[in-house]
GROMACS .gro file of C-alpha atoms in nm:
model
  374
    1MET     CA    1  -6.839   3.869  -7.871
    2HIS     CA    2  -6.958   3.511  -7.882
    3PRO     CA    3  -6.729   3.210  -7.848
    4PRO     CA    4  -6.728   2.953  -8.122
    5ASN     CA    5  -6.899   2.620  -8.064
    6ARG     CA    6  -6.741   2.404  -7.795
    7PRO     CA    7  -6.500   2.153  -7.956
    8ARG     CA    8  -6.524   1.780  -7.900
    9HIS     CA    9  -6.181   1.768  -7.733
   10ALA     CA   10  -6.264   2.026  -7.460
   11HIS     CA   11  -6.374   1.806  -7.173
   12GLY     CA   12  -6.464   2.069  -6.917
   13ASN     CA   13  -6.508   1.803  -6.641
   14GLY     CA   14  -6.187   1.618  -6.720
   15ARG     CA   15  -5.848   1.634  -6.566
   16LEU     CA   16  -5.559   1.741  -6.786
   17ALA     CA   17  -5.303   1.483  -6.675
   18GLU     CA   18  -5.072   1.596  -6.957
   19LEU     CA   19  -5.022   1.926  -6.771
   20ASP     CA   20  -4.897   1.738  -6.467
   21LEU     CA   21  -4.630   1.566  -6.685
   22LEU     CA   22  -4.536   1.897  -6.855
   23ARG     CA   23  -4.499   2.068  -6.515
   24PHE     CA   24  -4.273   1.793  -6.382
   25ILE     CA   25  -4.065   1.811  -6.699
   26ALA     CA   26  -4.033   2.191  -6.652
   27ALA     CA   27  -3.923   2.142  -6.280
   28LEU     CA   28  -3.657   1.881  -6.389
   29ALA     CA   29  -3.536   2.125  -6.654
   30VAL     CA   30  -3.492   2.405  -6.393
   31LEU     CA   31  -3.320   2.144  -6.166
   32ALA     CA   32  -3.086   2.048  -6.452
   33PHE     CA   33  -2.997   2.403  -6.522
   34HIS     CA   34  -2.911   2.468  -6.160
   35TYR     CA   35  -2.725   2.143  -6.090
   36LEU     CA   36  -2.534   2.120  -6.413
   37ILE     CA   37  -2.483   2.489  -6.506
   38ALA     CA   38  -2.558   2.748  -6.237
   39PHE     CA   39  -2.440   2.611  -5.904
   40ALA     CA   40  -2.071   2.671  -5.926
   41SER     CA   41  -2.041   2.767  -5.557
   42VAL     CA   42  -2.218   2.446  -5.457
   43TRP     CA   43  -1.989   2.224  -5.662
   44GLY     CA   44  -1.675   2.427  -5.592
   45ASP     CA   45  -1.614   2.408  -5.962
   46ARG     CA   46  -1.781   2.519  -6.288
   47PRO     CA   47  -2.057   2.264  -6.348
   48ALA     CA   48  -2.035   2.313  -6.730
   49GLU     CA   49  -1.675   2.182  -6.715
   50LEU     CA   50  -1.788   1.886  -6.506
   51PHE     CA   51  -2.064   1.802  -6.753
   52PRO     CA   52  -1.942   1.915  -7.087
   53ALA     CA   53  -2.166   1.688  -7.292
   54LEU     CA   54  -2.484   1.781  -7.103
   55ALA     CA   55  -2.414   2.152  -7.053
   56PRO     CA   56  -2.565   2.276  -7.391
   57PHE     CA   57  -2.890   2.095  -7.307
   58ALA     CA   58  -2.892   2.162  -6.937
   59GLY     CA   59  -2.844   2.533  -7.007
   60LEU     CA   60  -3.180   2.537  -7.182
   61GLY     CA   61  -3.334   2.433  -6.853
   62ILE     CA   62  -3.341   2.801  -6.764
   63LEU     CA   63  -3.646   2.814  -6.987
   64GLY     CA   64  -3.837   2.568  -6.772
   65VAL     CA   65  -3.991   2.861  -6.587
   66GLU     CA   66  -4.125   2.992  -6.914
   67LEU     CA   67  -4.316   2.669  -6.962
   68PHE     CA   68  -4.450   2.715  -6.608
   69PHE     CA   69  -4.582   3.058  -6.707
   70VAL     CA   70  -4.765   2.933  -7.013
   71ILE     CA   71  -4.924   2.656  -6.808
   72SER     CA   72  -5.012   2.906  -6.540
   73GLY     CA   73  -5.196   3.130  -6.791
   74PHE     CA   74  -5.390   2.830  -6.916
   75VAL     CA   75  -5.482   2.684  -6.576
   76ILE     CA   76  -5.547   3.004  -6.382
   77LEU     CA   77  -5.801   3.118  -6.643
   78MET     CA   78  -5.957   2.769  -6.617
   79SER     CA   79  -5.980   2.807  -6.238
   80VAL     CA   80  -6.137   3.155  -6.228
   81TRP     CA   81  -6.406   3.082  -6.478
   82GLY     CA   82  -6.737   3.109  -6.299
   83ARG     CA   83  -6.562   3.186  -5.968
   84GLY     CA   84  -6.580   3.482  -5.734
   85LEU     CA   85  -6.287   3.691  -5.608
   86GLY     CA   86  -6.295   3.544  -5.256
   87ALA     CA   87  -6.282   3.183  -5.378
   88PHE     CA   88  -5.995   3.269  -5.620
   89ALA     CA   89  -5.794   3.442  -5.350
   90ARG     CA   90  -5.844   3.153  -5.105
   91SER     CA   91  -5.740   2.897  -5.359
   92ARG     CA   92  -5.421   3.086  -5.441
   93LEU     CA   93  -5.330   3.127  -5.079
   94VAL     CA   94  -5.384   2.765  -4.999
   95ARG     CA   95  -5.198   2.655  -5.311
   96LEU     CA   96  -4.897   2.886  -5.288
   97TYR     CA   97  -4.807   2.937  -4.920
   98PRO     CA   98  -4.786   2.602  -4.731
   99ALA     CA   99  -4.502   2.455  -4.945
  100TYR     CA  100  -4.346   2.801  -4.970
  101TRP     CA  101  -4.329   2.845  -4.589
  102LEU     CA  102  -4.194   2.497  -4.548
  103SER     CA  103  -3.913   2.573  -4.805
  104LEU     CA  104  -3.841   2.907  -4.634
  105ALA     CA  105  -3.806   2.722  -4.302
  106ALA     CA  106  -3.579   2.473  -4.469
  107VAL     CA  107  -3.359   2.755  -4.602
  108ALA     CA  108  -3.342   2.930  -4.268
  109ALA     CA  109  -3.256   2.604  -4.092
  110LEU     CA  110  -2.986   2.514  -4.345
  111TYR     CA  111  -2.798   2.833  -4.304
  112GLY     CA  112  -2.877   2.889  -3.944
  113LEU     CA  113  -2.808   2.543  -3.803
  114THR     CA  114  -2.532   2.406  -4.031
  115GLY     CA  115  -2.205   2.530  -4.175
  116ALA     CA  116  -2.346   2.566  -4.527
  117LYS     CA  117  -2.219   2.865  -4.721
  118ALA     CA  118  -2.304   2.815  -5.085
  119LEU     CA  119  -2.601   3.029  -5.208
  120ASP     CA  120  -2.639   3.177  -4.858
  121PRO     CA  121  -2.873   3.484  -4.897
  122LYS     CA  122  -2.723   3.622  -4.571
  123LEU     CA  123  -3.058   3.743  -4.437
  124SER     CA  124  -3.151   3.873  -4.100
  125PRO     CA  125  -3.444   3.710  -3.907
  126GLY     CA  126  -3.654   4.018  -3.999
  127GLU     CA  127  -3.573   3.968  -4.366
  128TYR     CA  128  -3.671   3.606  -4.345
  129LEU     CA  129  -4.006   3.716  -4.200
  130VAL     CA  130  -4.063   3.954  -4.492
  131ASN     CA  131  -3.981   3.669  -4.723
  132ALA     CA  132  -4.261   3.474  -4.554
  133SER     CA  133  -4.509   3.727  -4.710
  134MET     CA  134  -4.370   3.640  -5.067
  135PHE     CA  135  -4.369   4.023  -5.130
  136GLN     CA  136  -4.001   4.072  -5.040
  137ARG     CA  137  -3.914   4.204  -5.383
  138LEU     CA  138  -4.164   4.485  -5.335
  139PHE     CA  139  -3.950   4.593  -5.035
  140LYS     CA  140  -3.614   4.541  -5.220
  141ILE     CA  141  -3.517   4.251  -4.997
  142VAL     CA  142  -3.318   3.959  -5.128
  143ASP     CA  143  -3.504   3.635  -5.205
  144ALA     CA  144  -3.418   3.372  -4.942
  145ASN     CA  145  -3.411   3.114  -5.222
  146GLY     CA  146  -3.315   3.211  -5.578
  147VAL     CA  147  -3.616   3.037  -5.730
  148TYR     CA  148  -3.857   3.270  -5.546
  149TRP     CA  149  -3.817   3.531  -5.826
  150SER     CA  150  -4.078   3.348  -6.041
  151LEU     CA  151  -4.333   3.352  -5.761
  152TRP     CA  152  -4.321   3.727  -5.758
  153ALA     CA  153  -4.414   3.720  -6.128
  154GLU     CA  154  -4.696   3.473  -6.049
  155LEU     CA  155  -4.832   3.692  -5.769
  156ARG     CA  156  -4.848   3.993  -5.997
  157PHE     CA  157  -5.024   3.778  -6.260
  158TYR     CA  158  -5.283   3.681  -5.994
  159LEU     CA  159  -5.340   4.040  -5.902
  160LEU     CA  160  -5.399   4.127  -6.271
  161MET     CA  161  -5.633   3.828  -6.291
  162ALA     CA  162  -5.824   3.948  -5.988
  163ILE     CA  163  -5.920   4.254  -6.191
  164LEU     CA  164  -6.069   4.031  -6.460
  165VAL     CA  165  -6.254   3.835  -6.189
  166ILE     CA  166  -6.403   4.150  -6.054
  167ILE     CA  167  -6.516   4.258  -6.395
  168GLY     CA  168  -6.647   3.909  -6.473
  169VAL     CA  169  -6.485   3.633  -6.674
  170THR     CA  170  -6.648   3.583  -7.012
  171TYR     CA  171  -6.505   3.479  -7.352
  172GLY     CA  172  -6.512   3.831  -7.491
  173ARG     CA  173  -6.381   3.999  -7.172
  174VAL     CA  174  -6.082   3.754  -7.158
  175LEU     CA  175  -6.003   3.849  -7.521
  176VAL     CA  176  -6.011   4.219  -7.442
  177PHE     CA  177  -5.810   4.173  -7.128
  178ALA     CA  178  -5.551   3.959  -7.296
  179GLY     CA  179  -5.524   4.194  -7.595
  180VAL     CA  180  -5.478   4.503  -7.376
  181TRP     CA  181  -5.222   4.333  -7.160
  182LEU     CA  182  -5.023   4.210  -7.460
  183ALA     CA  183  -5.025   4.557  -7.622
  184ALA     CA  184  -4.929   4.715  -7.290
  185ALA     CA  185  -4.639   4.464  -7.260
  186PHE     CA  186  -4.516   4.556  -7.605
  187GLY     CA  187  -4.537   4.920  -7.525
  188ALA     CA  188  -4.363   4.878  -7.188
  189GLU     CA  189  -4.083   4.691  -7.351
  190LEU     CA  190  -4.028   4.995  -7.578
  191LEU     CA  191  -4.078   5.247  -7.293
  192GLY     CA  192  -3.840   5.079  -7.050
  193ASN     CA  193  -3.993   5.244  -6.741
  194GLU     CA  194  -3.908   5.049  -6.425
  195ILE     CA  195  -4.243   5.105  -6.251
  196VAL     CA  196  -4.447   5.023  -6.560
  197ASN     CA  197  -4.243   4.707  -6.614
  198GLU     CA  198  -4.317   4.594  -6.260
  199ILE     CA  199  -4.688   4.615  -6.327
  200VAL     CA  200  -4.710   4.500  -6.688
  201MET     CA  201  -4.424   4.244  -6.684
  202PRO     CA  202  -4.333   4.283  -7.050
  203ARG     CA  203  -4.083   3.988  -7.037
  204TYR     CA  204  -4.338   3.744  -6.884
  205ALA     CA  205  -4.678   3.872  -7.006
  206PRO     CA  206  -4.651   3.701  -7.349
  207TYR     CA  207  -4.627   3.358  -7.182
  208PHE     CA  208  -4.927   3.422  -6.952
  209VAL     CA  209  -5.135   3.568  -7.230
  210ALA     CA  210  -5.051   3.285  -7.468
  211GLY     CA  211  -5.163   3.038  -7.202
  212MET     CA  212  -5.487   3.221  -7.153
  213ALA     CA  213  -5.555   3.228  -7.530
  214LEU     CA  214  -5.475   2.849  -7.547
  215TYR     CA  215  -5.733   2.779  -7.276
  216LEU     CA  216  -5.995   2.972  -7.468
  217ILE     CA  217  -5.909   2.750  -7.769
  218HIS     CA  218  -5.934   2.443  -7.546
  219LYS     CA  219  -6.267   2.547  -7.401
  220HIS     CA  220  -6.437   2.699  -7.693
  221GLY     CA  221  -6.251   2.589  -8.005
  222SER     CA  222  -6.023   2.752  -8.255
  223ALA     CA  223  -6.084   3.109  -8.361
  224TRP     CA  224  -5.851   3.353  -8.534
  225LEU     CA  225  -5.812   3.606  -8.247
  226PRO     CA  226  -5.695   3.366  -7.970
  227TRP     CA  227  -5.454   3.208  -8.224
  228LEU     CA  228  -5.333   3.557  -8.308
  229TYR     CA  229  -5.256   3.614  -7.940
  230VAL     CA  230  -5.067   3.285  -7.926
  231VAL     CA  231  -4.855   3.379  -8.224
  232ALA     CA  232  -4.794   3.726  -8.098
  233GLY     CA  233  -4.699   3.584  -7.756
  234TRP     CA  234  -4.465   3.338  -7.921
  235GLY     CA  235  -4.298   3.615  -8.112
  236MET     CA  236  -4.253   3.837  -7.802
  237SER     CA  237  -4.145   3.540  -7.598
  238LEU     CA  238  -3.856   3.469  -7.836
  239HIS     CA  239  -3.732   3.819  -7.771
  240SER     CA  240  -3.768   3.778  -7.392
  241ALA     CA  241  -3.611   3.434  -7.384
  242LEU     CA  242  -3.311   3.542  -7.595
  243GLU     CA  243  -3.258   3.843  -7.380
  244ARG     CA  244  -3.261   3.630  -7.061
  245VAL     CA  245  -3.018   3.382  -7.202
  246ARG     CA  246  -2.793   3.651  -7.335
  247GLY     CA  247  -2.790   3.819  -6.989
  248ARG     CA  248  -2.685   3.487  -6.830
  249ILE     CA  249  -2.410   3.435  -7.086
  250LYS     CA  250  -2.286   3.791  -7.031
  251VAL     CA  251  -2.247   3.725  -6.659
  252ALA     CA  252  -2.112   3.366  -6.670
  253GLY     CA  253  -1.944   3.351  -7.013
  254PHE     CA  254  -2.031   3.124  -7.297
  255ALA     CA  255  -1.805   2.844  -7.176
  256ASN     CA  256  -2.012   2.823  -6.856
  257MET     CA  257  -2.348   2.874  -7.038
  258PRO     CA  258  -2.292   2.708  -7.372
  259VAL     CA  259  -2.640   2.774  -7.516
  260SER     CA  260  -2.687   2.888  -7.877
  261GLU     CA  261  -2.956   3.131  -7.986
  262VAL     CA  262  -3.094   2.874  -8.230
  263SER     CA  263  -3.144   2.628  -7.951
  264VAL     CA  264  -3.334   2.890  -7.749
  265ILE     CA  265  -3.564   2.962  -8.042
  266VAL     CA  266  -3.627   2.590  -8.090
  267THR     CA  267  -3.699   2.536  -7.721
  268VAL     CA  268  -3.950   2.822  -7.690
  269THR     CA  269  -4.114   2.699  -8.007
  270LEU     CA  270  -4.147   2.347  -7.864
  271ILE     CA  271  -4.297   2.494  -7.550
  272PHE     CA  272  -4.564   2.676  -7.747
  273ALA     CA  273  -4.617   2.374  -7.980
  274ALA     CA  274  -4.667   2.135  -7.680
  275MET     CA  275  -4.918   2.364  -7.517
  276SER     CA  276  -5.099   2.408  -7.848
  277LEU     CA  277  -5.135   2.037  -7.879
  278VAL     CA  278  -5.288   2.027  -7.521
  279ALA     CA  279  -5.527   2.306  -7.620
  280LEU     CA  280  -5.632   2.120  -7.931
  281GLY     CA  281  -5.674   1.794  -7.745
  282LEU     CA  282  -5.404   1.622  -7.957
  283LEU     CA  283  -5.184   1.562  -7.649
  284ARG     CA  284  -5.397   1.377  -7.402
  285LEU     CA  285  -5.288   1.142  -7.128
  286ARG     CA  286  -5.507   0.920  -6.914
  287PRO     CA  287  -5.505   1.038  -6.557
  288SER     CA  288  -5.320   0.813  -6.320
  289ARG     CA  289  -5.182   0.808  -5.972
  290VAL     CA  290  -4.826   0.843  -6.106
  291LEU     CA  291  -4.906   1.157  -6.306
  292THR     CA  292  -5.100   1.302  -6.018
  293ALA     CA  293  -4.807   1.237  -5.787
  294LEU     CA  294  -4.565   1.392  -6.039
  295GLY     CA  295  -4.786   1.697  -6.066
  296GLY     CA  296  -4.813   1.730  -5.687
  297THR     CA  297  -4.436   1.684  -5.646
  298THR     CA  298  -4.350   1.956  -5.891
  299TYR     CA  299  -4.402   2.266  -5.672
  300PRO     CA  300  -4.208   2.130  -5.376
  301LEU     CA  301  -3.935   2.012  -5.619
  302TYR     CA  302  -3.904   2.360  -5.761
  303LEU     CA  303  -3.878   2.510  -5.406
  304PHE     CA  304  -3.661   2.245  -5.241
  305HIS     CA  305  -3.413   2.132  -5.499
  306SER     CA  306  -3.163   2.411  -5.414
  307VAL     CA  307  -3.172   2.327  -5.041
  308VAL     CA  308  -3.109   1.958  -5.117
  309ALA     CA  309  -2.820   2.050  -5.351
  310VAL     CA  310  -2.652   2.268  -5.090
  311ALA     CA  311  -2.696   2.011  -4.818
  312LEU     CA  312  -2.562   1.714  -5.016
  313ILE     CA  313  -2.339   1.806  -5.305
  314PRO     CA  314  -2.043   1.946  -5.109
  315HIS     CA  315  -2.031   1.625  -4.902
  316LEU     CA  316  -2.046   1.393  -5.200
  317THR     CA  317  -1.809   1.550  -5.444
  318GLY     CA  318  -1.498   1.404  -5.283
  319THR     CA  319  -1.627   1.049  -5.278
  320LEU     CA  320  -1.839   1.009  -5.590
  321PRO     CA  321  -1.781   1.112  -5.952
  322PRO     CA  322  -1.979   1.422  -6.063
  323TRP     CA  323  -2.239   1.226  -6.270
  324ALA     CA  324  -2.315   0.993  -5.976
  325THR     CA  325  -2.343   1.290  -5.738
  326ALA     CA  326  -2.574   1.468  -5.972
  327LEU     CA  327  -2.794   1.169  -6.020
  328LEU     CA  328  -2.805   1.079  -5.646
  329VAL     CA  329  -2.886   1.440  -5.547
  330THR     CA  330  -3.156   1.466  -5.813
  331LEU     CA  331  -3.319   1.146  -5.685
  332ALA     CA  332  -3.294   1.279  -5.329
  333ALA     CA  333  -3.458   1.603  -5.435
  334VAL     CA  334  -3.747   1.423  -5.594
  335VAL     CA  335  -3.800   1.191  -5.292
  336VAL     CA  336  -3.786   1.482  -5.052
  337SER     CA  337  -4.024   1.679  -5.264
  338TYR     CA  338  -4.273   1.388  -5.282
  339LEU     CA  339  -4.256   1.349  -4.899
  340VAL     CA  340  -4.314   1.721  -4.848
  341TYR     CA  341  -4.607   1.702  -5.090
  342SER     CA  342  -4.762   1.386  -4.937
  343PHE     CA  343  -4.702   1.436  -4.561
  344ALA     CA  344  -4.686   1.819  -4.520
  345GLU     CA  345  -4.822   2.021  -4.803
  346ARG     CA  346  -5.146   1.829  -4.865
  347PRO     CA  347  -5.237   1.790  -4.495
  348ILE     CA  348  -5.184   2.162  -4.443
  349GLN     CA  349  -5.387   2.246  -4.753
  350ARG     CA  350  -5.670   2.027  -4.623
  351LEU     CA  351  -5.670   2.214  -4.299
  352LEU     CA  352  -5.676   2.549  -4.467
  353LYS     CA  353  -5.933   2.475  -4.731
  354PRO     CA  354  -6.294   2.580  -4.669
  355ARG     CA  355  -6.536   2.290  -4.672
  356ARG     CA  356  -6.718   2.243  -4.995
  357HIS     CA  357  -7.042   2.057  -5.069
  358PRO     CA  358  -6.997   1.783  -5.315
  359GLN     CA  359  -7.238   1.946  -5.566
  360THR     CA  360  -7.040   2.267  -5.572
  361THR     CA  361  -6.699   2.111  -5.630
  362THR     CA  362  -6.585   2.142  -5.988
  363ALA     CA  363  -6.314   1.966  -6.180
  364PRO     CA  364  -6.141   2.282  -6.300
  365VAL     CA  365  -6.072   2.365  -5.931
  366VAL     CA  366  -5.908   2.031  -5.883
  367GLN     CA  367  -5.699   2.080  -6.198
  368GLU     CA  368  -5.596   2.429  -6.082
  369GLU     CA  369  -5.474   2.312  -5.750
  370LYS     CA  370  -5.241   2.063  -5.916
  371ALA     CA  371  -5.118   2.245  -6.217
  372SER     CA  372  -5.077   2.624  -6.186
  373VAL     CA  373  -4.767   2.732  -6.004
  374PRO     CA  374  -4.420   2.581  -6.064
   0.00000   0.00000   0.00000
């Protein structure tokens, strides 16, 4: 199976700065969902009642993770092209774990050294150590931080991608791999077997597969089969997103999660539309230090915003109005995350990275390190 001719917009050596912006928007969406909808125990009140005008929009922030998954499918395929298994594994370890360990230490310190109670996972030291592996869900241990659930999905995606790397990444093999995975996800959704679902991830596979197909379109140009995967992924993603939002409404009640099904459909469609524009080269941004900083800040922001909220919101609610508290804590979370990125995560990554000769360093690797995980 031969790829179509390379399109003019697919700059293989260029940085996709637009992905940095999309990732940061996704992180802010997740933050808005937590701060303005989900964190009732942090506020000591129902956030949707504190922010009634924003609640219908903030509730859609739950889908920020879905945007992360589509971006991850796109970027991880970019990063493994022409790369061996060892290099892929090293890049993932260096990218994922430093900020993760820092956030885990922050969670342990927050609940071990202060009187914070909201969102406390109530873990033993041993359970924190298991969390350090990022495989805690495999051992049925509670996540130390609620956002860690998506990293378990990412890890399983990387393990599946490792199979593709071992086989060898080519245009045709990616199409076969993506098609088999999408079909397996559809079958797993019908079957409903817990073990099969853990491996195949029927609720998340459509996002990853769509991202991979969009990268093929970006790299090699439009063709009917990758677009078929994108459309199929979009259809399956609508089902997954609606089920996830319905589950949240069932637990919290519509008054506390005032999100309509139409708005969910529109949001998922916008996610796929935005990523399609990226793939086609119609959404292009010039790389800049600001966008690079936003992209680098995204992962720490995803990991640390809950810690910042628990540490600050209970102390500010009595002195500031809710909107001022939310704004101040959001700014604090962004600043803390940027500091973590600049003065902790990047230096640690430099220490852990193997040295590369200049002629072997490729731009897709740089992009992958900035734009894959949340």
